[in-house]
PDB file of C-alpha atoms in Angstrom:
ATOM      1  CA  MET A 113       0.079  -0.131   0.228  1.00  0.00           C
ATOM      2  CA  SER A 114       1.711   3.253  -0.818  1.00  0.00           C
ATOM      3  CA  ILE A 115       2.182   6.138   1.372  1.00  0.00           C
ATOM      4  CA  SER A 116       0.616   9.422   0.817  1.00  0.00           C
ATOM      5  CA  LYS A 117       2.347  12.728   1.131  1.00  0.00           C
ATOM      6  CA  LYS A 118       0.820  13.695   4.374  1.00  0.00           C
ATOM      7  CA  GLU A 119       1.881  10.206   6.006  1.00  0.00           C
ATOM      8  CA  ILE A 120       5.461  11.228   4.679  1.00  0.00           C
ATOM      9  CA  TYR A 121       5.570  14.687   6.217  1.00  0.00           C
ATOM     10  CA  LEU A 122       4.187  13.357   9.507  1.00  0.00           C
ATOM     11  CA  LEU A 123       6.695  10.280   9.631  1.00  0.00           C
ATOM     12  CA  ALA A 124       9.679  12.721   8.639  1.00  0.00           C
ATOM     13  CA  PHE A 125       8.293  15.075  11.008  1.00  0.00           C
ATOM     14  CA  SER A 126       8.261  12.091  14.164  1.00  0.00           C
ATOM     15  CA  VAL A 127      12.046  11.262  13.176  1.00  0.00           C
ATOM     16  CA  ILE A 128      13.129  14.969  13.779  1.00  0.00           C
ATOM     17  CA  MET A 129      11.351  15.426  16.673  1.00  0.00           C
ATOM     18  CA  ILE A 130      12.452  12.577  18.395  1.00  0.00           C
ATOM     19  CA  VAL A 131      16.276  13.248  16.764  1.00  0.00           C
ATOM     20  CA  LEU A 132      15.927  16.977  18.280  1.00  0.00           C
ATOM     21  CA  ALA A 133      14.913  15.593  21.348  1.00  0.00           C
ATOM     22  CA  SER A 134      17.464  13.188  21.687  1.00  0.00           C
ATOM     23  CA  GLY A 135      20.298  15.723  20.873  1.00  0.00           C
ATOM     24  CA  THR A 136      19.051  18.186  23.229  1.00  0.00           C
ATOM     25  CA  ALA A 137      19.142  15.398  25.845  1.00  0.00           C
ATOM     26  CA  ILE A 138      22.820  14.205  24.963  1.00  0.00           C
ATOM     27  CA  LEU A 139      23.841  17.869  24.670  1.00  0.00           C
ATOM     28  CA  PHE A 140      22.626  19.193  28.106  1.00  0.00           C
ATOM     29  CA  SER A 141      23.583  15.595  29.544  1.00  0.00           C
ATOM     30  CA  VAL A 142      20.172  14.582  30.526  1.00  0.00           C
ATOM     31  CA  SER A 143      20.241  10.846  32.104  1.00  0.00           C
ATOM     32  CA  PHE A 144      19.454   7.693  29.781  1.00  0.00           C
ATOM     33  CA  MET A 145      15.943   7.173  31.623  1.00  0.00           C
ATOM     34  CA  LYS A 146      14.710  10.443  30.764  1.00  0.00           C
ATOM     35  CA  LEU A 147      15.720  10.065  27.190  1.00  0.00           C
ATOM     36  CA  PHE A 148      14.330   6.806  27.048  1.00  0.00           C
ATOM     37  CA  PHE A 149      10.949   7.779  28.733  1.00  0.00           C
ATOM     38  CA  GLY A 150      11.067  11.190  27.153  1.00  0.00           C
ATOM     39  CA  SER A 151      11.254   9.490  23.468  1.00  0.00           C
ATOM     40  CA  SER A 152       9.044   6.728  24.257  1.00  0.00           C
ATOM     41  CA  ILE A 153       6.436   9.276  25.044  1.00  0.00           C
ATOM     42  CA  LEU A 154       6.873  11.682  22.655  1.00  0.00           C
ATOM     43  CA  TYR A 155       6.666   9.179  19.977  1.00  0.00           C
ATOM     44  CA  LEU A 156       3.499   7.819  21.472  1.00  0.00           C
ATOM     45  CA  PHE A 157       2.004  11.266  21.720  1.00  0.00           C
ATOM     46  CA  LEU A 158       2.613  11.649  17.804  1.00  0.00           C
ATOM     47  CA  ALA A 159       1.079   8.421  16.879  1.00  0.00           C
ATOM     48  CA  VAL A 160      -2.148   9.376  18.915  1.00  0.00           C
ATOM     49  CA  VAL A 161      -2.097  12.684  17.471  1.00  0.00           C
ATOM     50  CA  TYR A 162      -1.868  10.878  13.560  1.00  0.00           C
ATOM     51  CA  TYR A 163      -4.843   8.815  14.852  1.00  0.00           C
ATOM     52  CA  TRP A 164      -7.280  11.615  15.298  1.00  0.00           C
ATOM     53  CA  VAL A 165      -5.837  13.388  12.152  1.00  0.00           C
ATOM     54  CA  ASP A 166      -6.523  10.760   9.828  1.00  0.00           C
ATOM     55  CA  SER A 167      -7.495   7.599  11.437  1.00  0.00           C
ATOM     56  CA  ARG A 168      -7.699   5.844   8.310  1.00  0.00           C
ATOM     57  CA  GLY A 169      -4.114   6.479   7.211  1.00  0.00           C
ATOM     58  CA  TYR A 170      -3.234   5.558  10.967  1.00  0.00           C
ATOM     59  CA  TRP A 171      -4.969   2.331  10.451  1.00  0.00           C
ATOM     60  CA  ASN A 172      -3.452   1.609   7.404  1.00  0.00           C
ATOM     61  CA  ASN A 173       0.149   1.953   8.148  1.00  0.00           C
ATOM     62  CA  LEU A 174      -0.197   0.800  11.903  1.00  0.00           C
ATOM     63  CA  GLY A 175       2.126  -2.316  11.082  1.00  0.00           C
ATOM     64  CA  ARG A 176       4.729   0.185  10.040  1.00  0.00           C
ATOM     65  CA  ILE A 177       4.138   2.232  13.196  1.00  0.00           C
ATOM     66  CA  ARG A 178       4.719  -0.593  15.467  1.00  0.00           C
ATOM     67  CA  ARG A 179       8.058  -1.554  13.648  1.00  0.00           C
ATOM     68  CA  THR A 180       9.304   2.333  14.115  1.00  0.00           C
ATOM     69  CA  PHE A 181       8.226   2.081  17.528  1.00  0.00           C
ATOM     70  CA  TYR A 182      10.193  -1.232  18.198  1.00  0.00           C
ATOM     71  CA  LEU A 183      13.190   0.440  16.226  1.00  0.00           C
ATOM     72  CA  LEU A 184      13.030   3.054  18.506  1.00  0.00           C
ATOM     73  CA  PHE A 185      13.312   0.556  21.509  1.00  0.00           C
ATOM     74  CA  LEU A 186      16.164  -1.251  20.264  1.00  0.00           C
ATOM     75  CA  ILE A 187      18.039   2.314  19.114  1.00  0.00           C
ATOM     76  CA  LEU A 188      17.270   3.354  22.878  1.00  0.00           C
ATOM     77  CA  ILE A 189      18.392   0.066  24.740  1.00  0.00           C
ATOM     78  CA  SER A 190      21.390   0.165  22.676  1.00  0.00           C
ATOM     79  CA  VAL A 191      22.418   3.614  23.450  1.00  0.00           C
ATOM     80  CA  GLY A 192      21.978   2.638  26.912  1.00  0.00           C
ATOM     81  CA  PHE A 193      24.254  -0.479  26.664  1.00  0.00           C
ATOM     82  CA  MET A 194      27.091   1.775  24.887  1.00  0.00           C
ATOM     83  CA  THR A 195      26.698   4.493  27.570  1.00  0.00           C
ATOM     84  CA  GLU A 196      26.637   2.150  30.006  1.00  0.00           C
ATOM     85  CA  SER A 197      23.686   2.965  31.411  1.00  0.00           C
ATOM     86  CA  ILE A 198      22.154  -0.265  30.962  1.00  0.00           C
ATOM     87  CA  SER A 199      24.357  -3.399  32.116  1.00  0.00           C
ATOM     88  CA  TYR A 200      24.717  -6.566  30.133  1.00  0.00           C
ATOM     89  CA  LEU A 201      24.508  -8.291  33.497  1.00  0.00           C
ATOM     90  CA  ASN A 202      21.502  -6.532  34.711  1.00  0.00           C
ATOM     91  CA  TRP A 203      18.659  -8.907  32.672  1.00  0.00           C
ATOM     92  CA  GLN A 204      16.083  -8.065  35.221  1.00  0.00           C
ATOM     93  CA  GLN A 205      16.771  -4.351  34.141  1.00  0.00           C
ATOM     94  CA  VAL A 206      16.664  -5.621  30.591  1.00  0.00           C
ATOM     95  CA  ILE A 207      13.368  -7.353  30.929  1.00  0.00           C
ATOM     96  CA  THR A 208      11.586  -4.652  32.446  1.00  0.00           C
ATOM     97  CA  PHE A 209      12.410  -2.244  29.384  1.00  0.00           C
ATOM     98  CA  VAL A 210      10.886  -4.814  27.097  1.00  0.00           C
ATOM     99  CA  ALA A 211       7.950  -5.580  29.298  1.00  0.00           C
ATOM    100  CA  MET A 212       7.193  -1.955  29.124  1.00  0.00           C
ATOM    101  CA  ALA A 213       7.380  -1.626  25.420  1.00  0.00           C
ATOM    102  CA  VAL A 214       5.256  -4.906  24.724  1.00  0.00           C
ATOM    103  CA  PHE A 215       2.567  -3.178  26.779  1.00  0.00           C
ATOM    104  CA  ALA A 216       2.901   0.131  25.153  1.00  0.00           C
ATOM    105  CA  ASP A 217       2.163  -1.529  21.588  1.00  0.00           C
ATOM    106  CA  LEU A 218      -0.606  -3.319  23.576  1.00  0.00           C
ATOM    107  CA  ALA A 219      -2.404  -0.320  25.348  1.00  0.00           C
ATOM    108  CA  ILE A 220      -1.740   1.995  22.469  1.00  0.00           C
ATOM    109  CA  PHE A 221      -1.439   0.674  19.050  1.00  0.00           C
ATOM    110  CA  GLN A 222      -3.699  -2.699  19.496  1.00  0.00           C
ATOM    111  CA  THR A 223      -6.455  -1.506  21.961  1.00  0.00           C
ATOM    112  CA  PRO A 224      -8.989  -0.889  19.521  1.00  0.00           C
ATOM    113  CA  HIS A 225      -8.867  -4.570  18.161  1.00  0.00           C
ATOM    114  CA  ILE A 226      -9.745  -7.558  20.469  1.00  0.00           C
ATOM    115  CA  LEU A 227      -6.992  -7.897  22.525  1.00  0.00           C
ATOM    116  CA  SER A 228      -5.565 -10.644  24.151  1.00  0.00           C
ATOM    117  CA  ILE A 229      -3.857  -9.067  27.110  1.00  0.00           C
ATOM    118  CA  TRP A 230      -3.228 -11.632  30.391  1.00  0.00           C
ATOM    119  CA  ASN A 231      -5.492 -14.148  28.315  1.00  0.00           C
ATOM    120  CA  THR A 232      -8.413 -11.678  28.595  1.00  0.00           C
ATOM    121  CA  VAL A 233     -10.414 -10.616  25.398  1.00  0.00           C
ATOM    122  CA  PHE A 234     -11.216  -7.103  25.570  1.00  0.00           C
ATOM    123  CA  VAL A 235     -13.553  -5.380  22.617  1.00  0.00           C
ATOM    124  CA  GLN A 236     -12.895  -1.845  21.922  1.00  0.00           C
ATOM    125  CA  GLU A 237     -15.273   0.145  24.561  1.00  0.00           C
ATOM    126  CA  ASN A 238     -16.258   2.715  21.734  1.00  0.00           C
ATOM    127  CA  GLU A 239     -17.190  -0.287  19.159  1.00  0.00           C
ATOM    128  CA  VAL A 240     -19.533  -2.080  21.669  1.00  0.00           C
ATOM    129  CA  ARG A 241     -21.089   1.043  22.834  1.00  0.00           C
ATOM    130  CA  ASP A 242     -21.836   1.999  19.037  1.00  0.00           C
ATOM    131  CA  ALA A 243     -23.130  -1.775  18.409  1.00  0.00           C
ATOM    132  CA  LEU A 244     -25.091  -1.719  21.473  1.00  0.00           C
ATOM    133  CA  LYS A 245     -26.849   1.604  20.395  1.00  0.00           C
ATOM    134  CA  GLU A 246     -27.394   0.699  16.988  1.00  0.00           C
ATOM    135  CA  SER A 247     -28.973  -2.488  18.097  1.00  0.00           C
ATOM    136  CA  ARG A 248     -31.171  -0.730  20.432  1.00  0.00           C
ATOM    137  CA  GLN A 249     -32.287   1.680  17.787  1.00  0.00           C
ATOM    138  CA  THR A 250     -32.939  -1.281  15.057  1.00  0.00           C
ATOM    139  CA  ILE A 251     -35.261  -3.418  17.599  1.00  0.00           C
ATOM    140  CA  LEU A 252     -37.213   0.065  18.210  1.00  0.00           C
ATOM    141  CA  MET A 253     -37.702   0.856  14.849  1.00  0.00           C
ATOM    142  CA  ASN A 254     -38.520  -2.709  13.883  1.00  0.00           C
ATOM    143  CA  ALA A 255     -40.993  -2.623  17.127  1.00  0.00           C
ATOM    144  CA  LYS A 256     -42.573   0.371  15.597  1.00  0.00           C
ATOM    145  CA  LYS A 257     -42.948  -0.815  12.121  1.00  0.00           C
ATOM    146  CA  ALA A 258     -44.683  -3.853  13.308  1.00  0.00           C
ATOM    147  CA  GLU A 259     -46.675  -1.624  15.347  1.00  0.00           C
ATOM    148  CA  LYS A 260     -47.615   0.452  12.618  1.00  0.00           C
ATOM    149  CA  PHE A 261     -48.652  -2.055  10.177  1.00  0.00           C
ATOM    150  CA  SER A 262     -50.774  -3.931  12.916  1.00  0.00           C
ATOM    151  CA  GLU A 263     -52.808  -0.465  12.965  1.00  0.00           C
ATOM    152  CA  VAL A 264     -53.238  -0.326   9.400  1.00  0.00           C
ATOM    153  CA  ILE A 265     -54.723  -3.937   9.460  1.00  0.00           C
ATOM    154  CA  GLN A 266     -56.988  -3.272  11.947  1.00  0.00           C
ATOM    155  CA  ASN A 267     -58.218  -0.097   9.921  1.00  0.00           C
ATOM    156  CA  THR A 268     -58.283  -1.427   6.851  1.00  0.00           C
ATOM    157  CA  ASP A 269     -62.259  -2.032   7.161  1.00  0.00           C
ATOM    158  CA  ILE A 270     -62.452   1.512   7.455  1.00  0.00           C
ATOM    159  CA  HIS A 271     -60.128   2.506   4.680  1.00  0.00           C
ATOM    160  CA  PHE A 272     -61.999   0.181   2.317  1.00  0.00           C
ATOM    161  CA  ASP A 273     -65.739   0.665   3.654  1.00  0.00           C
ATOM    162  CA  GLU A 274     -67.733   2.357   0.795  1.00  0.00           C
ATOM    163  CA  MET A 275     -64.737   2.477  -1.845  1.00  0.00           C
ATOM    164  CA  PRO A 276     -65.671   2.401  -5.241  1.00  0.00           C
ATOM    165  CA  PHE A 277     -64.127  -0.004  -7.570  1.00  0.00           C
ATOM    166  CA  PRO A 278     -61.364   1.312  -9.735  1.00  0.00           C
ATOM    167  CA  VAL A 279     -62.537   1.779 -13.202  1.00  0.00           C
ATOM    168  CA  SER A 280     -59.149   2.141 -14.690  1.00  0.00           C
ATOM    169  CA  GLY A 281     -55.244   1.458 -13.976  1.00  0.00           C
ATOM    170  CA  LYS A 282     -54.736   4.546 -13.355  1.00  0.00           C
ATOM    171  CA  GLU A 283     -57.531   4.674 -10.608  1.00  0.00           C
ATOM    172  CA  TYR A 284     -55.873   1.435  -9.205  1.00  0.00           C
ATOM    173  CA  GLU A 285     -52.705   2.481  -9.125  1.00  0.00           C
ATOM    174  CA  GLN A 286     -53.896   5.544  -6.836  1.00  0.00           C
ATOM    175  CA  GLN A 287     -55.982   3.696  -4.542  1.00  0.00           C
ATOM    176  CA  MET A 288     -53.397   1.158  -4.051  1.00  0.00           C
ATOM    177  CA  GLU A 289     -50.588   3.591  -3.347  1.00  0.00           C
ATOM    178  CA  GLU A 290     -53.115   5.960  -0.624  1.00  0.00           C
ATOM    179  CA  TYR A 291     -53.510   2.138   1.070  1.00  0.00           C
ATOM    180  CA  ILE A 292     -49.513   1.255   1.185  1.00  0.00           C
ATOM    181  CA  CYS A 293     -48.884   5.040   2.245  1.00  0.00           C
ATOM    182  CA  LEU A 294     -50.893   4.483   5.371  1.00  0.00           C
ATOM    183  CA  TYR A 295     -47.726   2.303   6.228  1.00  0.00           C
ATOM    184  CA  SER A 296     -44.765   3.651   4.175  1.00  0.00           C
ATOM    185  CA  GLY A 297     -45.820   7.272   4.797  1.00  0.00           C
ATOM    186  CA  VAL A 298     -45.237   7.142   8.488  1.00  0.00           C
ATOM    187  CA  PHE A 299     -41.658   6.064   7.913  1.00  0.00           C
ATOM    188  CA  GLY A 300     -41.119   8.733   5.069  1.00  0.00           C
ATOM    189  CA  PHE A 301     -40.489   5.815   2.568  1.00  0.00           C
ATOM    190  CA  ALA A 302     -41.146   6.982  -1.281  1.00  0.00           C
ATOM    191  CA  ILE A 303     -43.628   4.433  -3.173  1.00  0.00           C
ATOM    192  CA  THR A 304     -43.588   4.090  -6.591  1.00  0.00           C
ATOM    193  CA  ILE A 305     -46.028   1.418  -8.689  1.00  0.00           C
ATOM    194  CA  PHE A 306     -45.393  -0.190 -12.052  1.00  0.00           C
ATOM    195  CA  LEU A 307     -48.234  -1.964 -13.480  1.00  0.00           C
ATOM    196  CA  PHE A 308     -48.502  -4.215 -16.651  1.00  0.00           C
ATOM    197  CA  PRO A 309     -51.305  -6.591 -17.747  1.00  0.00           C
ATOM    198  CA  VAL A 310     -51.613  -9.881 -16.207  1.00  0.00           C
ATOM    199  CA  LEU A 311     -49.447 -12.519 -18.597  1.00  0.00           C
ATOM    200  CA  GLU A 312     -49.452 -16.189 -18.369  1.00  0.00           C
ATOM    201  CA  SER A 313     -46.441 -16.550 -20.462  1.00  0.00           C
ATOM    202  CA  LYS A 314     -43.085 -16.466 -18.299  1.00  0.00           C
ATOM    203  CA  LYS A 315     -41.484 -15.158 -21.315  1.00  0.00           C
ATOM    204  CA  GLU A 316     -43.568 -12.506 -21.733  1.00  0.00           C
ATOM    205  CA  LYS A 317     -43.519 -11.545 -18.238  1.00  0.00           C
ATOM    206  CA  GLU A 318     -39.695 -11.283 -18.056  1.00  0.00           C
ATOM    207  CA  LEU A 319     -39.960  -9.005 -21.097  1.00  0.00           C
ATOM    208  CA  HIS A 320     -42.216  -6.893 -19.186  1.00  0.00           C
ATOM    209  CA  ILE A 321     -40.306  -6.915 -15.846  1.00  0.00           C
ATOM    210  CA  ASP A 322     -37.027  -6.348 -18.171  1.00  0.00           C
ATOM    211  CA  LYS A 323     -38.744  -3.081 -19.289  1.00  0.00           C
ATOM    212  CA  THR A 324     -40.288  -2.286 -15.976  1.00  0.00           C
ATOM    213  CA  LEU A 325     -36.515  -2.463 -14.536  1.00  0.00           C
ATOM    214  CA  LYS A 326     -35.357   0.189 -17.263  1.00  0.00           C
ATOM    215  CA  ASN A 327     -38.285   2.122 -15.774  1.00  0.00           C
ATOM    216  CA  ILE A 328     -37.162   1.573 -12.306  1.00  0.00           C
ATOM    217  CA  SER A 329     -33.207   2.482 -13.228  1.00  0.00           C
ATOM    218  CA  ILE A 330     -34.410   5.839 -14.177  1.00  0.00           C
ATOM    219  CA  ARG A 331     -37.074   6.707 -11.923  1.00  0.00           C
ATOM    220  CA  HIS A 332     -34.317   6.038  -8.726  1.00  0.00           C
ATOM    221  CA  ALA A 333     -31.286   6.643 -10.619  1.00  0.00           C
ATOM    222  CA  HIS A 334     -29.764   3.101 -10.169  1.00  0.00           C
ATOM    223  CA  GLN A 335     -27.309   1.616 -12.347  1.00  0.00           C
ATOM    224  CA  MET A 336     -28.166  -1.804 -13.936  1.00  0.00           C
ATOM    225  CA  THR A 337     -26.004  -3.914 -16.499  1.00  0.00           C
ATOM    226  CA  GLU A 338     -28.223  -5.930 -19.059  1.00  0.00           C
ATOM    227  CA  ASP A 339     -27.070  -9.196 -17.336  1.00  0.00           C
ATOM    228  CA  ASP A 340     -28.126  -7.791 -13.868  1.00  0.00           C
ATOM    229  CA  ARG A 341     -31.581  -6.687 -15.645  1.00  0.00           C
ATOM    230  CA  GLU A 342     -32.234 -10.222 -16.616  1.00  0.00           C
ATOM    231  CA  GLN A 343     -31.163 -11.865 -13.785  1.00  0.00           C
ATOM    232  CA  LEU A 344     -33.760  -9.815 -11.888  1.00  0.00           C
ATOM    233  CA  ALA A 345     -36.372 -10.460 -14.254  1.00  0.00           C
ATOM    234  CA  VAL A 346     -36.078 -13.881 -13.806  1.00  0.00           C
ATOM    235  CA  GLU A 347     -36.314 -13.723  -9.850  1.00  0.00           C
ATOM    236  CA  LEU A 348     -38.807 -11.111  -9.632  1.00  0.00           C
ATOM    237  CA  SER A 349     -41.093 -13.124 -12.042  1.00  0.00           C
ATOM    238  CA  GLU A 350     -40.750 -15.910  -9.560  1.00  0.00           C
ATOM    239  CA  GLY A 351     -42.145 -13.381  -7.212  1.00  0.00           C
ATOM    240  CA  GLN A 352     -38.822 -12.978  -4.953  1.00  0.00           C
ATOM    241  CA  ILE A 353     -38.346  -9.499  -3.389  1.00  0.00           C
ATOM    242  CA  GLN A 354     -35.497  -7.661  -4.361  1.00  0.00           C
ATOM    243  CA  VAL A 355     -32.843  -5.469  -2.452  1.00  0.00           C
ATOM    244  CA  LEU A 356     -31.853  -2.804  -5.211  1.00  0.00           C
ATOM    245  CA  GLN A 357     -29.509  -1.081  -2.895  1.00  0.00           C
ATOM    246  CA  GLU A 358     -28.699  -1.981   0.652  1.00  0.00           C
ATOM    247  CA  ASP A 359     -31.022  -0.152   3.041  1.00  0.00           C
ATOM    248  CA  ARG A 360     -32.461   2.119   0.095  1.00  0.00           C
ATOM    249  CA  LEU A 361     -34.415   0.292  -2.612  1.00  0.00           C
ATOM    250  CA  ILE A 362     -36.238  -2.481  -2.648  1.00  0.00           C
ATOM    251  CA  ALA A 363     -38.497  -3.948  -5.503  1.00  0.00           C
ATOM    252  CA  ILE A 364     -41.538  -5.987  -4.418  1.00  0.00           C
ATOM    253  CA  PRO A 365     -43.289  -7.960  -7.379  1.00  0.00           C
ATOM    254  CA  TYR A 366     -46.799  -9.086  -7.011  1.00  0.00           C
ATOM    255  CA  PHE A 367     -48.842 -10.920  -9.377  1.00  0.00           C
ATOM    256  CA  GLY A 368     -52.759 -10.130  -8.673  1.00  0.00           C
ATOM    257  CA  ASN A 369     -55.994 -10.711 -10.101  1.00  0.00           C
ATOM    258  CA  TYR A 370     -56.297  -7.847 -12.467  1.00  0.00           C
ATOM    259  CA  TYR A 371     -52.704  -6.372 -12.846  1.00  0.00           C
ATOM    260  CA  SER A 372     -49.021  -7.552 -12.169  1.00  0.00           C
ATOM    261  CA  ILE A 373     -47.008  -5.210 -10.340  1.00  0.00           C
ATOM    262  CA  ILE A 374     -43.643  -4.024  -9.145  1.00  0.00           C
ATOM    263  CA  VAL A 375     -43.662  -1.705  -6.202  1.00  0.00           C
ATOM    264  CA  THR A 376     -40.535  -0.211  -5.139  1.00  0.00           C
ATOM    265  CA  VAL A 377     -39.680   1.001  -1.534  1.00  0.00           C
ATOM    266  CA  GLU A 378     -37.047   4.058  -1.621  1.00  0.00           C
ATOM    267  CA  ALA A 379     -35.700   5.032   1.632  1.00  0.00           C
ATOM    268  CA  LYS A 380     -35.147   8.621   2.565  1.00  0.00           C
ATOM    269  CA  ASP A 381     -34.567   8.944   6.726  1.00  0.00           C
ATOM    270  CA  VAL A 382     -35.428   5.633   7.864  1.00  0.00           C
ATOM    271  CA  ALA A 383     -33.417   2.373   6.127  1.00  0.00           C
ATOM    272  CA  VAL A 384     -35.688   0.081   4.497  1.00  0.00           C
ATOM    273  CA  ASP A 385     -35.049  -3.393   5.210  1.00  0.00           C
ATOM    274  CA  PRO A 386     -36.743  -6.843   4.542  1.00  0.00           C
ATOM    275  CA  ILE A 387     -39.434  -6.274   7.172  1.00  0.00           C
ATOM    276  CA  ASP A 388     -40.507  -3.200   5.353  1.00  0.00           C
ATOM    277  CA  ALA A 389     -40.961  -5.595   2.153  1.00  0.00           C
ATOM    278  CA  SER A 390     -42.406  -8.038   4.187  1.00  0.00           C
ATOM    279  CA  HIS A 391     -45.345  -5.319   5.369  1.00  0.00           C
ATOM    280  CA  VAL A 392     -45.761  -3.811   1.910  1.00  0.00           C
ATOM    281  CA  SER A 393     -45.979  -7.333   0.373  1.00  0.00           C
ATOM    282  CA  SER A 394     -49.004  -8.301   2.597  1.00  0.00           C
ATOM    283  CA  LEU A 395     -50.449  -5.041   2.033  1.00  0.00           C
ATOM    284  CA  LEU A 396     -50.268  -5.859  -1.610  1.00  0.00           C
ATOM    285  CA  TYR A 397     -52.082  -8.882  -1.155  1.00  0.00           C
ATOM    286  CA  ILE A 398     -54.936  -7.499   1.209  1.00  0.00           C
ATOM    287  CA  PHE A 399     -55.496  -4.534  -1.154  1.00  0.00           C
ATOM    288  CA  ASP A 400     -56.005  -6.812  -4.205  1.00  0.00           C
ATOM    289  CA  TRP A 401     -58.165  -9.285  -1.819  1.00  0.00           C
ATOM    290  CA  TYR A 402     -60.600  -6.289  -0.925  1.00  0.00           C
ATOM    291  CA  MET A 403     -60.951  -5.540  -4.555  1.00  0.00           C
ATOM    292  CA  GLU A 404     -62.003  -8.783  -5.713  1.00  0.00           C
ATOM    293  CA  GLY A 405     -64.256  -8.029  -2.918  1.00  0.00           C
ATOM    294  CA  ILE A 406     -65.676  -4.900  -4.168  1.00  0.00           C
ATOM    295  CA  ASP A 407     -65.786  -5.982  -7.608  1.00  0.00           C
TER     296      ASP A 407
END
C-alpha cells in the first residue's frame, strides 16, 4: 500500500522531533532514563495525534508505526548499553524495559482491536457502545414498524368502506398507493407502482419486468447492467423480493387478479429493510383481496 505525502511528512516530522529531543538530551547531559521515557512518550504522543488527524491512514499504516516504535526501542536500548547506563548483566532491568515496550504496544496501538492481555479478551469500548446503540435503535424501529403495520390492518375495513371499484389502471394504482402509504408514509418511504397486464407466459412476463426495470433504473437513478436486469427479471417473475440498494431501495413483485405489479420502496430518512418489504407485500395481497370483494 502506497504512502501519501501527508503520511511521509508526518513520519519525517516524528523522526526529526525525536532526533532533536535526543540531541538536546545528549547536549545537556540528560540521563538515559529521561531520554528513554521522553523519546518513547513523544513517539506515542505523535502516534495518537496521527490517529486523531487521519484515522484511516493510521489504520492503514499501523504495522509501519509499530515497527518504527520497536526500532526506536532497540536504538534506545543500544544507546543505554553503549553509554553503560544499562548493564549487560542486569537482565532484570532489560526485561523490565522490554515489558514496558510490549505493554505500550498493546495498550496504545492494539487497543482498538480484540486483544488478548493476560489471556483476557477485550473489545474496544467505543465499538461495543456503538454496536449496542445501533442494535437498540434497530429493535425499537422494528417494533414501531410492526406496531404501525398492525394498526393499518386493524383499520383496513374502515379504509375500504364504501370505496368504489377502480374503473381504470390509473385509479387502481392511486387507490393502491393510498393504502400502502398508510404504512410507508409514517416512515417517509417513497412508493412507486409499476403496472402491467396479467400474463400467463413466463417469457412475456420477464420481458415486461425487464422493461419495468429499465424504468426503475431511470426513476431511481440506479445503475443496472443488462445481465443484472435479466437475472432480476427472472427472480422477480418468480415472486422474489429484490434488494436493489442495501437499506435504500427494494423492489416487490405482486401478480394479482387484475394487474401484475412491481412496487419500489425507496428510503429517505429511515432505512428500508426486509421487514418493510414483508409488510408492503402483505398490504398488496390485502388490497387486491379487497378489490376482488368490491368487484
